[in-house]
Amino acid sequence: CIKKAGGDPKDYLKAVEKTAAGQTQNLETDLVIIGGGGSGLTAAVRSAELGTKTVVLEKMQVLGGAAGICGGQIAVQSAQIQKDLGVQDDSPAWFAYDLLANGHMRNDLTALTAYSDNLGASVDWAMKSLGMTQFEEMKLQYRGEFSKDRSLYIKGAGAGFISLLTNKLSDMPVTIKTGTKVEKILKDEKGAVVGVEATDANGTKYVVRSKAVLLATGGYGANREMLAGDLQKALYYGPVCATGDGHRMAEAAGAKLINMELGKQYPNGIEVAPGLAKSTI
């Protein structure tokens, strides 16, 4: 496989240099992003474009998170490609109303408004900056929760999107550390967030001081203890890394969590192991 990819297998037989266990390293940056999935890596690319010194910490040994294994469907509300494909009358308001109906009017309006108002520009940016221009069938897809045709599938699914991000980041001055789990959000004596503490697989501790911290740690579907009611018995087909670490760290730092008892269930999972499923989509 390595040869077919243009590499030399000998390069992967070299000993990996390890730092001494228990060692502490101090880093300073403008922004530290917790989580190297689709959201975290997108934020890393954009922050680097803006000249922000950025560090990404990912607890898994590989990047991608949920985005790396998903089907690659994205909503393109108000993006230029939606207009080019024939839908001229969509808007952030239409999109927000659809999601409110789907969320039984319990959505967080601040987050929903920010998402709706910026989605079209975000898709336009991804197409221009990341080269996200290839989609399955190049045809807008209808979805039950949408009143407009506004879904496209990225070529190569979610893994293809992650490849676009990592290819872009390979030429950018962003520090990315995989196998490095953030364990604590740091605050100063006034209660302001000033960084994080993390530990890598070798036992090396990182104290990262930063002007801002972005939580992009994904969900908690793989943590049965955090699921409520019937969700604990539902089949799960997300990533094993979705254990709710970010939610717990945020809560410990004083953030208020809402709607944690809710979850969206689909009828298309086939059980492949006790409690675990694969999506037929």
PDB file of C-alpha atoms in Angstrom:
ATOM      1  CA  CYS A   1       0.000   0.000   0.000  1.00  0.00           C
ATOM      2  CA  ILE A   2       2.820   2.377   0.852  1.00  0.00           C
ATOM      3  CA  LYS A   3       4.560   1.656  -2.442  1.00  0.00           C
ATOM      4  CA  LYS A   4       1.351   2.208  -4.413  1.00  0.00           C
ATOM      5  CA  ALA A   5       0.963   5.544  -2.639  1.00  0.00           C
ATOM      6  CA  GLY A   6       4.430   6.541  -3.813  1.00  0.00           C
ATOM      7  CA  GLY A   7       6.254   5.980  -0.524  1.00  0.00           C
ATOM      8  CA  ASP A   8       9.089   3.793   0.706  1.00  0.00           C
ATOM      9  CA  PRO A   9       8.183   1.180   3.383  1.00  0.00           C
ATOM     10  CA  LYS A  10      11.638   1.632   4.939  1.00  0.00           C
ATOM     11  CA  ASP A  11      10.669   5.132   5.997  1.00  0.00           C
ATOM     12  CA  TYR A  12       8.050   3.606   8.270  1.00  0.00           C
ATOM     13  CA  LEU A  13      10.421   1.219   9.993  1.00  0.00           C
ATOM     14  CA  LYS A  14      12.506   3.916  11.645  1.00  0.00           C
ATOM     15  CA  ALA A  15      12.324   4.272  15.414  1.00  0.00           C
ATOM     16  CA  VAL A  16      10.072   7.080  16.596  1.00  0.00           C
ATOM     17  CA  GLU A  17      11.777   9.555  18.871  1.00  0.00           C
ATOM     18  CA  LYS A  18       9.929   9.763  22.157  1.00  0.00           C
ATOM     19  CA  THR A  19      10.140  12.428  24.795  1.00  0.00           C
ATOM     20  CA  ALA A  20      10.784  11.388  28.371  1.00  0.00           C
ATOM     21  CA  ALA A  21       7.619  10.359  30.199  1.00  0.00           C
ATOM     22  CA  GLY A  22       6.406  12.965  32.656  1.00  0.00           C
ATOM     23  CA  GLN A  23       8.107  15.843  30.858  1.00  0.00           C
ATOM     24  CA  THR A  24       6.190  19.127  30.636  1.00  0.00           C
ATOM     25  CA  GLN A  25       6.255  21.390  27.605  1.00  0.00           C
ATOM     26  CA  ASN A  26       4.958  24.961  27.641  1.00  0.00           C
ATOM     27  CA  LEU A  27       3.484  26.459  24.471  1.00  0.00           C
ATOM     28  CA  GLU A  28       2.109  29.906  23.697  1.00  0.00           C
ATOM     29  CA  THR A  29      -0.275  30.656  20.861  1.00  0.00           C
ATOM     30  CA  ASP A  30      -3.095  32.954  19.788  1.00  0.00           C
ATOM     31  CA  LEU A  31      -5.636  30.163  19.400  1.00  0.00           C
ATOM     32  CA  VAL A  32      -5.763  26.569  20.600  1.00  0.00           C
ATOM     33  CA  ILE A  33      -8.339  24.315  18.960  1.00  0.00           C
ATOM     34  CA  ILE A  34      -9.439  21.214  20.858  1.00  0.00           C
ATOM     35  CA  GLY A  35     -10.360  18.555  18.315  1.00  0.00           C
ATOM     36  CA  GLY A  36      -9.020  17.751  14.859  1.00  0.00           C
ATOM     37  CA  GLY A  37     -12.236  16.806  13.085  1.00  0.00           C
ATOM     38  CA  GLY A  38     -14.074  18.678  10.361  1.00  0.00           C
ATOM     39  CA  SER A  39     -14.905  21.685  12.528  1.00  0.00           C
ATOM     40  CA  GLY A  40     -11.514  21.986  14.191  1.00  0.00           C
ATOM     41  CA  LEU A  41      -9.511  21.633  10.982  1.00  0.00           C
ATOM     42  CA  THR A  42     -11.771  24.078   9.126  1.00  0.00           C
ATOM     43  CA  ALA A  43     -11.222  26.603  11.908  1.00  0.00           C
ATOM     44  CA  ALA A  44      -7.470  25.956  11.755  1.00  0.00           C
ATOM     45  CA  VAL A  45      -7.329  26.714   8.031  1.00  0.00           C
ATOM     46  CA  ARG A  46      -9.350  29.892   8.394  1.00  0.00           C
ATOM     47  CA  SER A  47      -7.387  31.140  11.406  1.00  0.00           C
ATOM     48  CA  ALA A  48      -4.116  30.541   9.571  1.00  0.00           C
ATOM     49  CA  GLU A  49      -5.448  32.509   6.596  1.00  0.00           C
ATOM     50  CA  LEU A  50      -6.088  35.400   8.966  1.00  0.00           C
ATOM     51  CA  GLY A  51      -2.542  35.225  10.335  1.00  0.00           C
ATOM     52  CA  THR A  52      -3.524  33.761  13.708  1.00  0.00           C
ATOM     53  CA  LYS A  53      -0.920  31.580  15.423  1.00  0.00           C
ATOM     54  CA  THR A  54      -2.800  28.304  15.906  1.00  0.00           C
ATOM     55  CA  VAL A  55      -2.344  24.967  17.707  1.00  0.00           C
ATOM     56  CA  VAL A  56      -4.660  21.970  17.150  1.00  0.00           C
ATOM     57  CA  LEU A  57      -4.803  19.173  19.740  1.00  0.00           C
ATOM     58  CA  GLU A  58      -6.468  15.875  18.788  1.00  0.00           C
ATOM     59  CA  LYS A  59      -6.795  12.968  21.236  1.00  0.00           C
ATOM     60  CA  MET A  60      -6.945  10.291  18.528  1.00  0.00           C
ATOM     61  CA  GLN A  61      -3.875   9.215  16.563  1.00  0.00           C
ATOM     62  CA  VAL A  62      -5.526  10.274  13.306  1.00  0.00           C
ATOM     63  CA  LEU A  63      -7.406  13.374  12.246  1.00  0.00           C
ATOM     64  CA  GLY A  64     -10.972  13.426  10.990  1.00  0.00           C
ATOM     65  CA  GLY A  65     -13.354  12.655  13.829  1.00  0.00           C
ATOM     66  CA  ALA A  66     -16.987  12.164  12.832  1.00  0.00           C
ATOM     67  CA  ALA A  67     -16.458  14.055   9.579  1.00  0.00           C
ATOM     68  CA  GLY A  68     -13.857  11.504   8.493  1.00  0.00           C
ATOM     69  CA  ILE A  69     -16.357   8.630   8.491  1.00  0.00           C
ATOM     70  CA  CYS A  70     -19.606  10.357   7.534  1.00  0.00           C
ATOM     71  CA  GLY A  71     -21.392  10.318   4.187  1.00  0.00           C
ATOM     72  CA  GLY A  72     -20.259  13.815   3.298  1.00  0.00           C
ATOM     73  CA  GLN A  73     -23.645  15.515   3.008  1.00  0.00           C
ATOM     74  CA  ILE A  74     -23.562  19.291   3.413  1.00  0.00           C
ATOM     75  CA  ALA A  75     -26.254  21.955   3.299  1.00  0.00           C
ATOM     76  CA  VAL A  76     -25.511  24.715   0.782  1.00  0.00           C
ATOM     77  CA  GLN A  77     -28.209  27.207   1.773  1.00  0.00           C
ATOM     78  CA  SER A  78     -27.645  30.586   0.094  1.00  0.00           C
ATOM     79  CA  ALA A  79     -24.285  29.520  -1.355  1.00  0.00           C
ATOM     80  CA  GLN A  80     -23.529  30.411  -4.967  1.00  0.00           C
ATOM     81  CA  ILE A  81     -23.606  26.749  -6.019  1.00  0.00           C
ATOM     82  CA  GLN A  82     -27.210  26.424  -4.789  1.00  0.00           C
ATOM     83  CA  LYS A  83     -28.173  29.361  -6.988  1.00  0.00           C
ATOM     84  CA  ASP A  84     -26.210  27.938  -9.923  1.00  0.00           C
ATOM     85  CA  LEU A  85     -28.104  24.653  -9.558  1.00  0.00           C
ATOM     86  CA  GLY A  86     -31.479  26.342  -9.783  1.00  0.00           C
ATOM     87  CA  VAL A  87     -32.600  27.335  -6.281  1.00  0.00           C
ATOM     88  CA  GLN A  88     -32.747  31.130  -6.168  1.00  0.00           C
ATOM     89  CA  ASP A  89     -35.206  31.729  -3.329  1.00  0.00           C
ATOM     90  CA  ASP A  90     -33.549  30.081  -0.311  1.00  0.00           C
ATOM     91  CA  SER A  91     -32.483  32.206   2.649  1.00  0.00           C
ATOM     92  CA  PRO A  92     -31.037  32.010   6.179  1.00  0.00           C
ATOM     93  CA  ALA A  93     -34.552  32.569   7.540  1.00  0.00           C
ATOM     94  CA  TRP A  94     -35.999  29.607   5.582  1.00  0.00           C
ATOM     95  CA  PHE A  95     -33.125  27.444   6.794  1.00  0.00           C
ATOM     96  CA  ALA A  96     -33.543  28.528  10.430  1.00  0.00           C
ATOM     97  CA  TYR A  97     -37.308  27.877  10.334  1.00  0.00           C
ATOM     98  CA  ASP A  98     -36.721  24.384   8.943  1.00  0.00           C
ATOM     99  CA  LEU A  99     -34.241  23.546  11.700  1.00  0.00           C
ATOM    100  CA  LEU A 100     -36.529  25.013  14.363  1.00  0.00           C
ATOM    101  CA  ALA A 101     -39.338  22.755  13.173  1.00  0.00           C
ATOM    102  CA  ASN A 102     -37.017  19.762  13.107  1.00  0.00           C
ATOM    103  CA  GLY A 103     -35.776  20.641  16.600  1.00  0.00           C
ATOM    104  CA  HIS A 104     -39.294  21.031  18.034  1.00  0.00           C
ATOM    105  CA  MET A 105     -38.563  24.730  18.697  1.00  0.00           C
ATOM    106  CA  ARG A 106     -35.948  23.883  21.321  1.00  0.00           C
ATOM    107  CA  ASN A 107     -32.900  25.002  19.315  1.00  0.00           C
ATOM    108  CA  ASP A 108     -30.493  27.539  20.792  1.00  0.00           C
ATOM    109  CA  LEU A 109     -31.404  30.668  18.813  1.00  0.00           C
ATOM    110  CA  THR A 110     -28.013  32.361  19.149  1.00  0.00           C
ATOM    111  CA  ALA A 111     -26.149  29.408  17.676  1.00  0.00           C
ATOM    112  CA  LEU A 112     -28.848  28.720  15.103  1.00  0.00           C
ATOM    113  CA  THR A 113     -28.817  32.315  13.850  1.00  0.00           C
ATOM    114  CA  ALA A 114     -25.021  32.387  13.596  1.00  0.00           C
ATOM    115  CA  TYR A 115     -25.072  29.101  11.672  1.00  0.00           C
ATOM    116  CA  SER A 116     -27.865  30.118   9.308  1.00  0.00           C
ATOM    117  CA  ASP A 117     -26.490  33.594   8.565  1.00  0.00           C
ATOM    118  CA  ASN A 118     -22.982  32.360   7.788  1.00  0.00           C
ATOM    119  CA  LEU A 119     -23.594  29.019   6.076  1.00  0.00           C
ATOM    120  CA  GLY A 120     -23.716  30.275   2.488  1.00  0.00           C
ATOM    121  CA  ALA A 121     -20.527  32.305   2.845  1.00  0.00           C
ATOM    122  CA  SER A 122     -18.822  29.341   4.524  1.00  0.00           C
ATOM    123  CA  VAL A 123     -19.629  27.038   1.599  1.00  0.00           C
ATOM    124  CA  ASP A 124     -18.427  29.684  -0.872  1.00  0.00           C
ATOM    125  CA  TRP A 125     -15.190  29.965   1.117  1.00  0.00           C
ATOM    126  CA  ALA A 126     -14.683  26.177   1.207  1.00  0.00           C
ATOM    127  CA  MET A 127     -15.132  25.921  -2.539  1.00  0.00           C
ATOM    128  CA  LYS A 128     -12.649  28.715  -3.217  1.00  0.00           C
ATOM    129  CA  SER A 129     -10.074  28.192  -0.475  1.00  0.00           C
ATOM    130  CA  LEU A 130     -10.160  24.390  -0.061  1.00  0.00           C
ATOM    131  CA  GLY A 131     -11.040  23.462  -3.628  1.00  0.00           C
ATOM    132  CA  MET A 132     -14.257  21.758  -2.524  1.00  0.00           C
ATOM    133  CA  THR A 133     -15.726  21.711  -6.024  1.00  0.00           C
ATOM    134  CA  GLN A 134     -16.531  18.048  -6.682  1.00  0.00           C
ATOM    135  CA  PHE A 135     -19.879  16.628  -5.579  1.00  0.00           C
ATOM    136  CA  GLU A 136     -21.680  13.360  -6.239  1.00  0.00           C
ATOM    137  CA  GLU A 137     -24.039  13.762  -9.225  1.00  0.00           C
ATOM    138  CA  MET A 138     -23.786  17.586  -8.962  1.00  0.00           C
ATOM    139  CA  LYS A 139     -27.488  17.568  -8.183  1.00  0.00           C
ATOM    140  CA  LEU A 140     -29.190  19.169  -5.194  1.00  0.00           C
ATOM    141  CA  GLN A 141     -30.749  16.559  -2.915  1.00  0.00           C
ATOM    142  CA  TYR A 142     -34.083  16.891  -1.121  1.00  0.00           C
ATOM    143  CA  ARG A 143     -34.199  16.021   2.572  1.00  0.00           C
ATOM    144  CA  GLY A 144     -37.254  15.591   4.760  1.00  0.00           C
ATOM    145  CA  GLU A 145     -36.245  18.288   7.243  1.00  0.00           C
ATOM    146  CA  PHE A 146     -35.690  20.881   4.494  1.00  0.00           C
ATOM    147  CA  SER A 147     -38.363  22.811   2.592  1.00  0.00           C
ATOM    148  CA  LYS A 148     -35.845  23.628  -0.162  1.00  0.00           C
ATOM    149  CA  ASP A 149     -33.426  21.493  -2.180  1.00  0.00           C
ATOM    150  CA  ARG A 150     -30.151  22.370  -0.467  1.00  0.00           C
ATOM    151  CA  SER A 151     -28.078  19.216   0.114  1.00  0.00           C
ATOM    152  CA  LEU A 152     -25.008  18.019  -1.789  1.00  0.00           C
ATOM    153  CA  TYR A 153     -22.681  15.065  -1.210  1.00  0.00           C
ATOM    154  CA  ILE A 154     -18.953  15.826  -1.293  1.00  0.00           C
ATOM    155  CA  LYS A 155     -16.965  13.622  -3.671  1.00  0.00           C
ATOM    156  CA  GLY A 156     -15.174  11.027  -1.557  1.00  0.00           C
ATOM    157  CA  ALA A 157     -17.626  11.537   1.305  1.00  0.00           C
ATOM    158  CA  GLY A 158     -16.428  12.895   4.641  1.00  0.00           C
ATOM    159  CA  ALA A 159     -12.975  11.413   4.176  1.00  0.00           C
ATOM    160  CA  GLY A 160     -12.641  13.423   0.986  1.00  0.00           C
ATOM    161  CA  PHE A 161     -13.435  16.617   2.876  1.00  0.00           C
ATOM    162  CA  ILE A 162     -10.838  15.832   5.545  1.00  0.00           C
ATOM    163  CA  SER A 163      -8.277  15.254   2.791  1.00  0.00           C
ATOM    164  CA  LEU A 164      -9.006  18.721   1.398  1.00  0.00           C
ATOM    165  CA  LEU A 165      -8.405  20.196   4.845  1.00  0.00           C
ATOM    166  CA  THR A 166      -5.213  18.289   5.638  1.00  0.00           C
ATOM    167  CA  ASN A 167      -3.785  19.026   2.190  1.00  0.00           C
ATOM    168  CA  LYS A 168      -4.400  22.727   2.749  1.00  0.00           C
ATOM    169  CA  LEU A 169      -2.925  22.625   6.252  1.00  0.00           C
ATOM    170  CA  SER A 170       0.243  20.879   5.057  1.00  0.00           C
ATOM    171  CA  ASP A 171       1.441  24.216   3.653  1.00  0.00           C
ATOM    172  CA  MET A 172       0.260  26.364   6.560  1.00  0.00           C
ATOM    173  CA  PRO A 173       2.061  27.326   9.813  1.00  0.00           C
ATOM    174  CA  VAL A 174      -0.347  25.442  12.077  1.00  0.00           C
ATOM    175  CA  THR A 175       0.922  23.163  14.858  1.00  0.00           C
ATOM    176  CA  ILE A 176      -1.083  19.916  14.974  1.00  0.00           C
ATOM    177  CA  LYS A 177      -0.540  17.312  17.693  1.00  0.00           C
ATOM    178  CA  THR A 178      -2.397  14.001  17.422  1.00  0.00           C
ATOM    179  CA  GLY A 179      -2.601  11.467  20.235  1.00  0.00           C
ATOM    180  CA  THR A 180      -2.753  14.441  22.594  1.00  0.00           C
ATOM    181  CA  LYS A 181      -5.778  14.603  24.883  1.00  0.00           C
ATOM    182  CA  VAL A 182      -6.832  17.877  26.440  1.00  0.00           C
ATOM    183  CA  GLU A 183      -7.813  17.268  30.039  1.00  0.00           C
ATOM    184  CA  LYS A 184      -8.476  20.708  31.444  1.00  0.00           C
ATOM    185  CA  ILE A 185      -9.404  24.231  30.379  1.00  0.00           C
ATOM    186  CA  LEU A 186      -7.255  26.768  32.219  1.00  0.00           C
ATOM    187  CA  LYS A 187      -8.671  29.969  33.737  1.00  0.00           C
ATOM    188  CA  ASP A 188      -7.019  32.925  35.415  1.00  0.00           C
ATOM    189  CA  GLU A 189      -7.922  34.455  38.766  1.00  0.00           C
ATOM    190  CA  LYS A 190     -10.631  36.568  37.105  1.00  0.00           C
ATOM    191  CA  GLY A 191     -12.268  33.525  35.532  1.00  0.00           C
ATOM    192  CA  ALA A 192     -11.126  34.177  31.959  1.00  0.00           C
ATOM    193  CA  VAL A 193     -10.089  31.176  29.851  1.00  0.00           C
ATOM    194  CA  VAL A 194      -6.337  31.389  29.185  1.00  0.00           C
ATOM    195  CA  GLY A 195      -5.402  27.983  27.745  1.00  0.00           C
ATOM    196  CA  VAL A 196      -5.495  24.230  28.243  1.00  0.00           C
ATOM    197  CA  GLU A 197      -3.604  21.306  29.732  1.00  0.00           C
ATOM    198  CA  ALA A 198      -3.081  18.151  27.663  1.00  0.00           C
ATOM    199  CA  THR A 199      -1.174  14.862  27.795  1.00  0.00           C
ATOM    200  CA  ASP A 200       0.105  12.824  24.848  1.00  0.00           C
ATOM    201  CA  ALA A 201       0.481   9.056  24.447  1.00  0.00           C
ATOM    202  CA  ASN A 202       4.064   9.194  25.796  1.00  0.00           C
ATOM    203  CA  GLY A 203       2.972  10.853  29.015  1.00  0.00           C
ATOM    204  CA  THR A 204       4.295  14.267  28.029  1.00  0.00           C
ATOM    205  CA  LYS A 205       2.230  17.069  29.510  1.00  0.00           C
ATOM    206  CA  TYR A 206       1.515  20.231  27.514  1.00  0.00           C
ATOM    207  CA  VAL A 207       0.532  23.527  29.076  1.00  0.00           C
ATOM    208  CA  VAL A 208      -0.751  25.687  26.225  1.00  0.00           C
ATOM    209  CA  ARG A 209      -1.318  29.349  26.995  1.00  0.00           C
ATOM    210  CA  SER A 210      -3.559  31.035  24.443  1.00  0.00           C
ATOM    211  CA  LYS A 211      -5.612  34.154  23.834  1.00  0.00           C
ATOM    212  CA  ALA A 212      -8.602  32.020  22.838  1.00  0.00           C
ATOM    213  CA  VAL A 213      -9.760  28.396  23.106  1.00  0.00           C
ATOM    214  CA  LEU A 214     -12.094  26.782  20.554  1.00  0.00           C
ATOM    215  CA  LEU A 215     -13.926  23.605  21.545  1.00  0.00           C
ATOM    216  CA  ALA A 216     -14.425  21.378  18.506  1.00  0.00           C
ATOM    217  CA  THR A 217     -14.595  18.051  20.293  1.00  0.00           C
ATOM    218  CA  GLY A 218     -17.651  16.524  18.660  1.00  0.00           C
ATOM    219  CA  GLY A 219     -20.509  14.712  20.322  1.00  0.00           C
ATOM    220  CA  TYR A 220     -21.115  12.176  23.081  1.00  0.00           C
ATOM    221  CA  GLY A 221     -23.008   9.388  21.334  1.00  0.00           C
ATOM    222  CA  ALA A 222     -20.372   6.797  22.235  1.00  0.00           C
ATOM    223  CA  ASN A 223     -20.725   7.536  25.954  1.00  0.00           C
ATOM    224  CA  ARG A 224     -23.803   5.703  27.207  1.00  0.00           C
ATOM    225  CA  GLU A 225     -23.530   7.364  30.624  1.00  0.00           C
ATOM    226  CA  MET A 226     -24.193  10.766  29.058  1.00  0.00           C
ATOM    227  CA  LEU A 227     -27.223   9.608  27.059  1.00  0.00           C
ATOM    228  CA  ALA A 228     -30.727   9.925  28.464  1.00  0.00           C
ATOM    229  CA  GLY A 229     -33.797   7.703  28.319  1.00  0.00           C
ATOM    230  CA  ASP A 230     -34.305   5.608  25.202  1.00  0.00           C
ATOM    231  CA  LEU A 231     -31.114   6.992  23.661  1.00  0.00           C
ATOM    232  CA  GLN A 232     -29.162   4.625  25.893  1.00  0.00           C
ATOM    233  CA  LYS A 233     -30.756   1.690  24.047  1.00  0.00           C
ATOM    234  CA  ALA A 234     -30.411   3.131  20.557  1.00  0.00           C
ATOM    235  CA  LEU A 235     -28.011   1.668  17.996  1.00  0.00           C
ATOM    236  CA  TYR A 236     -24.988   3.938  17.549  1.00  0.00           C
ATOM    237  CA  TYR A 237     -23.019   4.385  14.332  1.00  0.00           C
ATOM    238  CA  GLY A 238     -20.781   7.358  15.037  1.00  0.00           C
ATOM    239  CA  PRO A 239     -17.070   7.539  15.901  1.00  0.00           C
ATOM    240  CA  VAL A 240     -15.737   5.851  19.034  1.00  0.00           C
ATOM    241  CA  CYS A 241     -14.054   9.142  19.969  1.00  0.00           C
ATOM    242  CA  ALA A 242     -17.410  10.880  20.600  1.00  0.00           C
ATOM    243  CA  THR A 243     -17.234  10.522  24.383  1.00  0.00           C
ATOM    244  CA  GLY A 244     -18.305  14.000  25.458  1.00  0.00           C
ATOM    245  CA  ASP A 245     -14.905  15.138  26.771  1.00  0.00           C
ATOM    246  CA  GLY A 246     -15.450  18.676  25.535  1.00  0.00           C
ATOM    247  CA  HIS A 247     -18.870  18.952  27.138  1.00  0.00           C
ATOM    248  CA  ARG A 248     -17.504  17.886  30.512  1.00  0.00           C
ATOM    249  CA  MET A 249     -14.509  20.235  30.300  1.00  0.00           C
ATOM    250  CA  ALA A 250     -16.764  23.107  29.281  1.00  0.00           C
ATOM    251  CA  GLU A 251     -19.119  22.397  32.151  1.00  0.00           C
ATOM    252  CA  ALA A 252     -16.200  22.247  34.599  1.00  0.00           C
ATOM    253  CA  ALA A 253     -15.074  25.633  33.275  1.00  0.00           C
ATOM    254  CA  GLY A 254     -18.505  27.130  33.972  1.00  0.00           C
ATOM    255  CA  ALA A 255     -20.355  26.710  30.671  1.00  0.00           C
ATOM    256  CA  LYS A 256     -24.076  25.964  30.709  1.00  0.00           C
ATOM    257  CA  LEU A 257     -25.161  22.872  28.774  1.00  0.00           C
ATOM    258  CA  ILE A 258     -28.622  22.653  27.229  1.00  0.00           C
ATOM    259  CA  ASN A 259     -30.675  19.989  25.430  1.00  0.00           C
ATOM    260  CA  MET A 260     -28.276  17.248  26.538  1.00  0.00           C
ATOM    261  CA  GLU A 261     -31.176  14.833  26.934  1.00  0.00           C
ATOM    262  CA  LEU A 262     -32.111  15.095  23.255  1.00  0.00           C
ATOM    263  CA  GLY A 263     -30.823  13.226  20.225  1.00  0.00           C
ATOM    264  CA  LYS A 264     -31.842  12.611  16.636  1.00  0.00           C
ATOM    265  CA  GLN A 265     -32.658   8.999  15.779  1.00  0.00           C
ATOM    266  CA  TYR A 266     -32.740   7.524  12.284  1.00  0.00           C
ATOM    267  CA  PRO A 267     -34.455   4.304  11.108  1.00  0.00           C
ATOM    268  CA  ASN A 268     -31.611   3.072   8.892  1.00  0.00           C
ATOM    269  CA  GLY A 269     -29.103   1.397  11.239  1.00  0.00           C
ATOM    270  CA  ILE A 270     -28.208  -2.288  11.009  1.00  0.00           C
ATOM    271  CA  GLU A 271     -26.729  -3.810  14.162  1.00  0.00           C
ATOM    272  CA  VAL A 272     -23.247  -5.263  13.570  1.00  0.00           C
ATOM    273  CA  ALA A 273     -22.235  -5.647  17.230  1.00  0.00           C
ATOM    274  CA  PRO A 274     -24.148  -5.278  20.491  1.00  0.00           C
ATOM    275  CA  GLY A 275     -25.438  -1.706  20.504  1.00  0.00           C
ATOM    276  CA  LEU A 276     -23.381  -0.704  17.443  1.00  0.00           C
ATOM    277  CA  ALA A 277     -24.662  -0.230  13.927  1.00  0.00           C
ATOM    278  CA  LYS A 278     -23.723   0.651  10.390  1.00  0.00           C
ATOM    279  CA  SER A 279     -25.779   3.152   8.463  1.00  0.00           C
ATOM    280  CA  THR A 280     -27.473   1.802   5.358  1.00  0.00           C
ATOM    281  CA  ILE A 281     -27.247   5.288   3.804  1.00  0.00           C
TER     282      ILE A 281
END
